[in-house]
Each structure stands twice: as structure tokens, then as C-alpha cells.
Short mmCIF file of N, CA, C and O in Angstrom, two decimals:
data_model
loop_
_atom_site.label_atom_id
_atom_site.label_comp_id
_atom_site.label_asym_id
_atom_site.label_seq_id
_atom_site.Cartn_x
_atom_site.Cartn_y
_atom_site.Cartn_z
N UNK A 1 -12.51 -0.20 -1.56
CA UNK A 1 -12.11 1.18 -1.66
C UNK A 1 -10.70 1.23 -2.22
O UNK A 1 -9.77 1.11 -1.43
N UNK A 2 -10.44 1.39 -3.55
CA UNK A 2 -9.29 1.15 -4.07
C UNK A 2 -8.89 2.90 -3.73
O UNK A 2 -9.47 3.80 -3.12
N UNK A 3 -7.48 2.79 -4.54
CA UNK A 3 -6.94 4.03 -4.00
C UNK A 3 -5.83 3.84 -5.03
O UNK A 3 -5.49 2.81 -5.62
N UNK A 4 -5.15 5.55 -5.12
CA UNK A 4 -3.91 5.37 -6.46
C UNK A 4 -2.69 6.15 -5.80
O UNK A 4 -2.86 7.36 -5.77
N UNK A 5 -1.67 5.75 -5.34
CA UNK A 5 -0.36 6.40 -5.15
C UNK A 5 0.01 7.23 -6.02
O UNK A 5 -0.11 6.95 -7.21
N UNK A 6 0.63 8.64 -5.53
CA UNK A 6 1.16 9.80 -6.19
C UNK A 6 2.31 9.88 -5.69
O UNK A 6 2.28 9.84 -4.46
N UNK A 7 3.63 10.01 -6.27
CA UNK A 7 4.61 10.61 -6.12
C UNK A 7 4.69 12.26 -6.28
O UNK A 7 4.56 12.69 -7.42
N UNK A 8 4.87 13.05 -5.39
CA UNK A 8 4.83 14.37 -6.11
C UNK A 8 6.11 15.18 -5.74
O UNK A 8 6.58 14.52 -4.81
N UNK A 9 6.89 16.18 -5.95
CA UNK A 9 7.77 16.96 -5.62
C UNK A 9 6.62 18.49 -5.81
O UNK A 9 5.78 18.91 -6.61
N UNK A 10 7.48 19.03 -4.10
CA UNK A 10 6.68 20.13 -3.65
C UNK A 10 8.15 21.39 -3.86
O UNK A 10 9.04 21.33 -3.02
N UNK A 11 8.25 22.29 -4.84
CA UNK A 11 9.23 23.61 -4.41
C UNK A 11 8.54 24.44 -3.00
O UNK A 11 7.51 24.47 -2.32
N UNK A 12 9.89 25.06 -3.12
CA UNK A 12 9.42 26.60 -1.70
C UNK A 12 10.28 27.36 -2.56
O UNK A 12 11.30 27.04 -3.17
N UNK A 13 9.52 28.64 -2.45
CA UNK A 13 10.45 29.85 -2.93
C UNK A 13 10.47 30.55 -1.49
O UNK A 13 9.65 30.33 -0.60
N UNK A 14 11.25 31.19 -1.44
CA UNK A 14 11.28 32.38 0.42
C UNK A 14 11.38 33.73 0.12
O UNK A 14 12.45 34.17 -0.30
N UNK A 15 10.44 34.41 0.27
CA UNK A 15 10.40 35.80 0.15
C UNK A 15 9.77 36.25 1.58
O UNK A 15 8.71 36.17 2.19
N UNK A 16 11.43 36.91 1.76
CA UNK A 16 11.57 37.62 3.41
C UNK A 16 11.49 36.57 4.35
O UNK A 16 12.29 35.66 4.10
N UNK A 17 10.63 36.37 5.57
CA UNK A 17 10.24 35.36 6.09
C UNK A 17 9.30 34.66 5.81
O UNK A 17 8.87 33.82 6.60
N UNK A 18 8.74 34.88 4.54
CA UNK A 18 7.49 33.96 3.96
C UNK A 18 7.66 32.81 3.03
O UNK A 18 8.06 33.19 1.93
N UNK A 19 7.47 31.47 3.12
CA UNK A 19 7.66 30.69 2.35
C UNK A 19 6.84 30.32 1.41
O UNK A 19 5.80 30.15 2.04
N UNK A 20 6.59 30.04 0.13
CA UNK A 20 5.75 30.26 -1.05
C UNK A 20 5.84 28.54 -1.48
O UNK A 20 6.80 27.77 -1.50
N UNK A 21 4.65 28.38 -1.74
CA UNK A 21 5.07 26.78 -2.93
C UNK A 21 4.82 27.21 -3.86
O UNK A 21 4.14 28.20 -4.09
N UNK A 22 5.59 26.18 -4.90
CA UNK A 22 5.84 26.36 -6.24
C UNK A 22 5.28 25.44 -7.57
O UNK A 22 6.02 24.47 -7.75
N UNK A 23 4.29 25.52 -8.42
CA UNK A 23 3.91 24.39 -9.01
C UNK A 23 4.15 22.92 -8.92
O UNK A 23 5.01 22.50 -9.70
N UNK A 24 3.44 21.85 -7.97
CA UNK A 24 3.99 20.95 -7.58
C UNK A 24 4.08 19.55 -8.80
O UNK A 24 3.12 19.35 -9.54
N UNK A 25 5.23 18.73 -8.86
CA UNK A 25 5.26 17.79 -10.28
C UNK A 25 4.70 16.75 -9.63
O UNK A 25 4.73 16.60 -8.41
N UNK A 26 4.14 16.00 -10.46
CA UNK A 26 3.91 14.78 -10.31
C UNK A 26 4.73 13.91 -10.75
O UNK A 26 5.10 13.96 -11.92
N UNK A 27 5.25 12.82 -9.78
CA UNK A 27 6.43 12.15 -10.81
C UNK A 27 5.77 10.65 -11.23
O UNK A 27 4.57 10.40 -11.11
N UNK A 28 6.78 9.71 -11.73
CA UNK A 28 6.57 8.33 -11.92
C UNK A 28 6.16 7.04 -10.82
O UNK A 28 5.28 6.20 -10.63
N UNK A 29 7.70 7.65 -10.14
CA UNK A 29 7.65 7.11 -8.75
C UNK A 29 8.90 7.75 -7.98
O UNK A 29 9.63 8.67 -8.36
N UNK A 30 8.93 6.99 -6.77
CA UNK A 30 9.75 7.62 -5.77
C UNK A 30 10.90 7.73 -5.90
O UNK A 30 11.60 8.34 -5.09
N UNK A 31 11.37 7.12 -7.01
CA UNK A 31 13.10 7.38 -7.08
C UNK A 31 13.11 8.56 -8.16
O UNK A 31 14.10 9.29 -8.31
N UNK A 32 12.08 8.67 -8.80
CA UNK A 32 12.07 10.27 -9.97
C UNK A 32 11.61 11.04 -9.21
O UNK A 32 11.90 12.18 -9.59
N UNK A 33 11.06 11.05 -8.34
CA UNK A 33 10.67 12.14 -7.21
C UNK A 33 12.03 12.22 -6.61
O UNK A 33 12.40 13.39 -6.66
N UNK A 34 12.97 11.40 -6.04
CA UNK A 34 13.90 12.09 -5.36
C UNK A 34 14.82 12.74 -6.39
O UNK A 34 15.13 13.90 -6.14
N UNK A 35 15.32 12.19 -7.50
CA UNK A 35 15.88 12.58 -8.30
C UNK A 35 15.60 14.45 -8.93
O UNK A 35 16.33 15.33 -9.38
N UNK A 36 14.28 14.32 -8.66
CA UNK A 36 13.73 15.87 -9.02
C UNK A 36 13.96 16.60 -7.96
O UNK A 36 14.29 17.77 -8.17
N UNK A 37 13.90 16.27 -6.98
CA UNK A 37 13.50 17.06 -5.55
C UNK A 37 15.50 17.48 -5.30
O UNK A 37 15.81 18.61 -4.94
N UNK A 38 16.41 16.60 -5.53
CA UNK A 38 17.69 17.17 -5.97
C UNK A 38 18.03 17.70 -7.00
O UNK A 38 19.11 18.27 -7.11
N UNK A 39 17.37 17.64 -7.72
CA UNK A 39 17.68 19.00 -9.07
C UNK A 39 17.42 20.30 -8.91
O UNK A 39 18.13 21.27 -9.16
N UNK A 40 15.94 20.20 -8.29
CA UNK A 40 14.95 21.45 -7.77
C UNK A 40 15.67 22.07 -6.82
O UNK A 40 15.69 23.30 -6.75
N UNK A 41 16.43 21.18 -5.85
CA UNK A 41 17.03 21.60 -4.54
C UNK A 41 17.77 22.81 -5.12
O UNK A 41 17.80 23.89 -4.52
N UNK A 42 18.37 22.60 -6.29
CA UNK A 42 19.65 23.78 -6.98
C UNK A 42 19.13 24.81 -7.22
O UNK A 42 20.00 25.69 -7.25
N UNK A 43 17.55 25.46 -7.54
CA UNK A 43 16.98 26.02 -7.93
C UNK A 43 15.74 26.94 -6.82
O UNK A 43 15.34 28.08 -7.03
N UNK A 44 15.44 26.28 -5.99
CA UNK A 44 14.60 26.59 -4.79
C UNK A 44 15.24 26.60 -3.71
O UNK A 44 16.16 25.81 -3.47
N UNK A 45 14.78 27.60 -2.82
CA UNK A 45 15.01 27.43 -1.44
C UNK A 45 14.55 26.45 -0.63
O UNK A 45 15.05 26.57 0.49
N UNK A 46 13.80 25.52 -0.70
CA UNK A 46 13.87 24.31 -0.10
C UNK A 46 12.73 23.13 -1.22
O UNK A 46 11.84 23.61 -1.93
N UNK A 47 12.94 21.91 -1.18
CA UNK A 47 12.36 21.01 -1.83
C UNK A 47 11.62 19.85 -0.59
O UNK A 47 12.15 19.75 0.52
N UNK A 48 10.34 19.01 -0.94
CA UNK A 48 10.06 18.12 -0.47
C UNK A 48 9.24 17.15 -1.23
O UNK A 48 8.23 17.52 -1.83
N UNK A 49 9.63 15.92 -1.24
CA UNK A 49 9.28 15.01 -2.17
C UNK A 49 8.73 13.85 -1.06
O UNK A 49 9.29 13.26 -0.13
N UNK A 50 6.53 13.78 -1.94
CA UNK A 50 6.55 13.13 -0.89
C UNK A 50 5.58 11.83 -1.35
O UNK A 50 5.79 11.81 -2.57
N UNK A 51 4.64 10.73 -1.06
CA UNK A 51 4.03 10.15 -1.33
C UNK A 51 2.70 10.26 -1.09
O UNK A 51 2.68 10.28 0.14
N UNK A 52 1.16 10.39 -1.59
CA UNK A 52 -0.37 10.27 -0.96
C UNK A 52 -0.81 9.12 -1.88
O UNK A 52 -0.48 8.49 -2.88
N UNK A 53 -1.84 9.24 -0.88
CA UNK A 53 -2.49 7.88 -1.61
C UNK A 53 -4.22 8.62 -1.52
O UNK A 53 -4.85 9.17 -0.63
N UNK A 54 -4.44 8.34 -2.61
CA UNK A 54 -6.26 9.46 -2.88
C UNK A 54 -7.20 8.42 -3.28
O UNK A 54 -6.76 7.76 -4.21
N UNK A 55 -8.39 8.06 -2.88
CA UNK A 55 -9.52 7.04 -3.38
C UNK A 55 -9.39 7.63 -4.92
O UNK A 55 -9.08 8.75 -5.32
N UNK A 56 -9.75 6.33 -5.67
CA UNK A 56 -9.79 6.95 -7.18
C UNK A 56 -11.04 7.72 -7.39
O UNK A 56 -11.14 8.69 -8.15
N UNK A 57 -11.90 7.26 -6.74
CA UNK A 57 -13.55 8.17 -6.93
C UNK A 57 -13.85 9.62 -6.59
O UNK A 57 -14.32 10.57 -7.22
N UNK A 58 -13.34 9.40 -5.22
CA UNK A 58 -13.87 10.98 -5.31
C UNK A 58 -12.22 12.07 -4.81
O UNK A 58 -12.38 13.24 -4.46
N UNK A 59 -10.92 11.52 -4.86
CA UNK A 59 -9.70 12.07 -4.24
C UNK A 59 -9.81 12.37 -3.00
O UNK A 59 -9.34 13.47 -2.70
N UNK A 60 -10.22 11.82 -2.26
CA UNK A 60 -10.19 12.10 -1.28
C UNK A 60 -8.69 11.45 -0.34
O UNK A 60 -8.44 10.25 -0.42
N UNK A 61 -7.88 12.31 0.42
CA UNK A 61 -6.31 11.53 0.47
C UNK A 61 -6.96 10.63 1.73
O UNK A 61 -7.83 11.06 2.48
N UNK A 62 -6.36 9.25 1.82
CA UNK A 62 -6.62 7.96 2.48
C UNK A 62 -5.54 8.05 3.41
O UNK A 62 -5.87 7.63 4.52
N UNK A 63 -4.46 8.43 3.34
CA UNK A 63 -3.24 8.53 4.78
C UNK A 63 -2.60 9.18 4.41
O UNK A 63 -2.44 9.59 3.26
N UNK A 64 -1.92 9.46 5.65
CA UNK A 64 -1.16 10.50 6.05
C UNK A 64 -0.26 10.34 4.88
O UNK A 64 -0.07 9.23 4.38
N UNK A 65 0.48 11.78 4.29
CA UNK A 65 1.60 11.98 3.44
C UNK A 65 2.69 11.36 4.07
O UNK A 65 2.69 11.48 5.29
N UNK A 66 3.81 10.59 3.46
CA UNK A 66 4.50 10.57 3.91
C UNK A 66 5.86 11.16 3.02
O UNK A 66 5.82 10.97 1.80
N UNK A 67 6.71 11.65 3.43
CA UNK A 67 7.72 12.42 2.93
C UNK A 67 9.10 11.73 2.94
O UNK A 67 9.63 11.14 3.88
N UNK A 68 9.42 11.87 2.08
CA UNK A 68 10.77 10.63 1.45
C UNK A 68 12.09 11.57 1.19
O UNK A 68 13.20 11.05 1.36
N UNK A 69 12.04 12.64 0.89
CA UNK A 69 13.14 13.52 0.60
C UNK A 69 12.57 14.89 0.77
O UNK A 69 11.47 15.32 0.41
N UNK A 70 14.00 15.75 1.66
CA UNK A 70 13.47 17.10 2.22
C UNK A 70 15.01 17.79 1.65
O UNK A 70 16.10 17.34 1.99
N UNK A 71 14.84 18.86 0.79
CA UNK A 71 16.14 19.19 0.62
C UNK A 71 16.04 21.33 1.14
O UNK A 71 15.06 22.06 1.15
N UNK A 72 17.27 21.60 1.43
CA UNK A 72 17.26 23.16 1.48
C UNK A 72 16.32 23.50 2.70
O UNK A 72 15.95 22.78 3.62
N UNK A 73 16.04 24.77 2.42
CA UNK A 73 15.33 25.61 3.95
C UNK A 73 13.83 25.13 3.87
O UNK A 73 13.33 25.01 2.75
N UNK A 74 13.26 24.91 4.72
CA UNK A 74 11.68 24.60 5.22
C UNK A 74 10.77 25.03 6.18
O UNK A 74 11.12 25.72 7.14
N UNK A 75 9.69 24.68 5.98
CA UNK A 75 9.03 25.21 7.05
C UNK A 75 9.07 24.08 8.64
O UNK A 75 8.96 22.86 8.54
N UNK A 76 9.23 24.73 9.86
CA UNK A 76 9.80 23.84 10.74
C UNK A 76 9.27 22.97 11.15
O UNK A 76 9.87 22.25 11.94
N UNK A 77 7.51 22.59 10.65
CA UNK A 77 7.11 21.57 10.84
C UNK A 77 7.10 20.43 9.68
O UNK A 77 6.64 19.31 9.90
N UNK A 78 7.53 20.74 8.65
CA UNK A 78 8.11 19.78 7.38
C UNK A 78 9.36 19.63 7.56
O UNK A 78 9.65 18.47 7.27
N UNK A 79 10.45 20.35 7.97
CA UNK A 79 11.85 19.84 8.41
C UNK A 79 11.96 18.91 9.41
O UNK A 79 12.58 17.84 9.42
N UNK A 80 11.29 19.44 10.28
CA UNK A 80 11.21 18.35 11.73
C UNK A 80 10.76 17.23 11.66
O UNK A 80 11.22 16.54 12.56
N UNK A 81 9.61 16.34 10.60
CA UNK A 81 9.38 15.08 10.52
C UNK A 81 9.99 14.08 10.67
O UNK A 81 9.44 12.99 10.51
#
């Protein structure tokens, strides 16, 4: 059961008390994911840059996300990790 690592950076936009995501990137790897996720930070109300791992066959995600960089305001169960 092979499987393919994604780097991705997630935006939040905040309108009122509602938090919105924002077209999420796919990066190279984890150091262009953090690198984005601090650029984005300047631009969004909060950023999170994180890692999955998806079977190549059918995407199905294989473990838990894990999250490598959290920048700006969040939701309190993605801040709190």
C-alpha cells in the first residue's frame, strides 16, 4: 500500500466570528510550505502548513495530518495542537 506525501499550506480569512479557508497550495516540501505559510501569514488572518500522506490509488488520507507551522488567528482546535 504505497502512499504519496503532500505538503500543503491552508489560509483563513475571518469574517466576524467566522473563519473561512482559502484556496489551499500545494507545495514542494516542508520548508516551501513554511516559507509560504510566512508570507501568507502577512496577508491572512491566520495560516497553517501541514503534511498528509494519501494511498496513491484511491486518496484516501493514511494518517493523521500533521501540522508543522501555525501562523496568525485560528480556529482553537488547530491552535491548540
Amino acid at each position: 500500500m504505497a502512499g504519496k506525501t503532500y505538503s500543503v499550506v491552508l489560509p483563513f480569512e475571518k469574517r466576524g466570528k467566522r473563519f473561512l479557508t482559502v484556496q489551499p497550495a500545494q507545495c514542494r516540501s516542508e520548508e516551501n510550505a513554511i516559507g509560504r505559510a510566512e508570507r501568507d501569514a502577512k496577508r491572512f488572518a491566520g495560516v497553517i502548513a501541514f503534511r498528509q500522506v494519501e494511498k496513491d490509488d484511491t486518496g484516501e488520507v493514511l494518517d493523521e495530518s500533521a501540522i508543522f507551522a501555525r501562523h496568525g488567528q485560528l480556529l482553537a482546535d488547530i491552535a491548540d495542537e
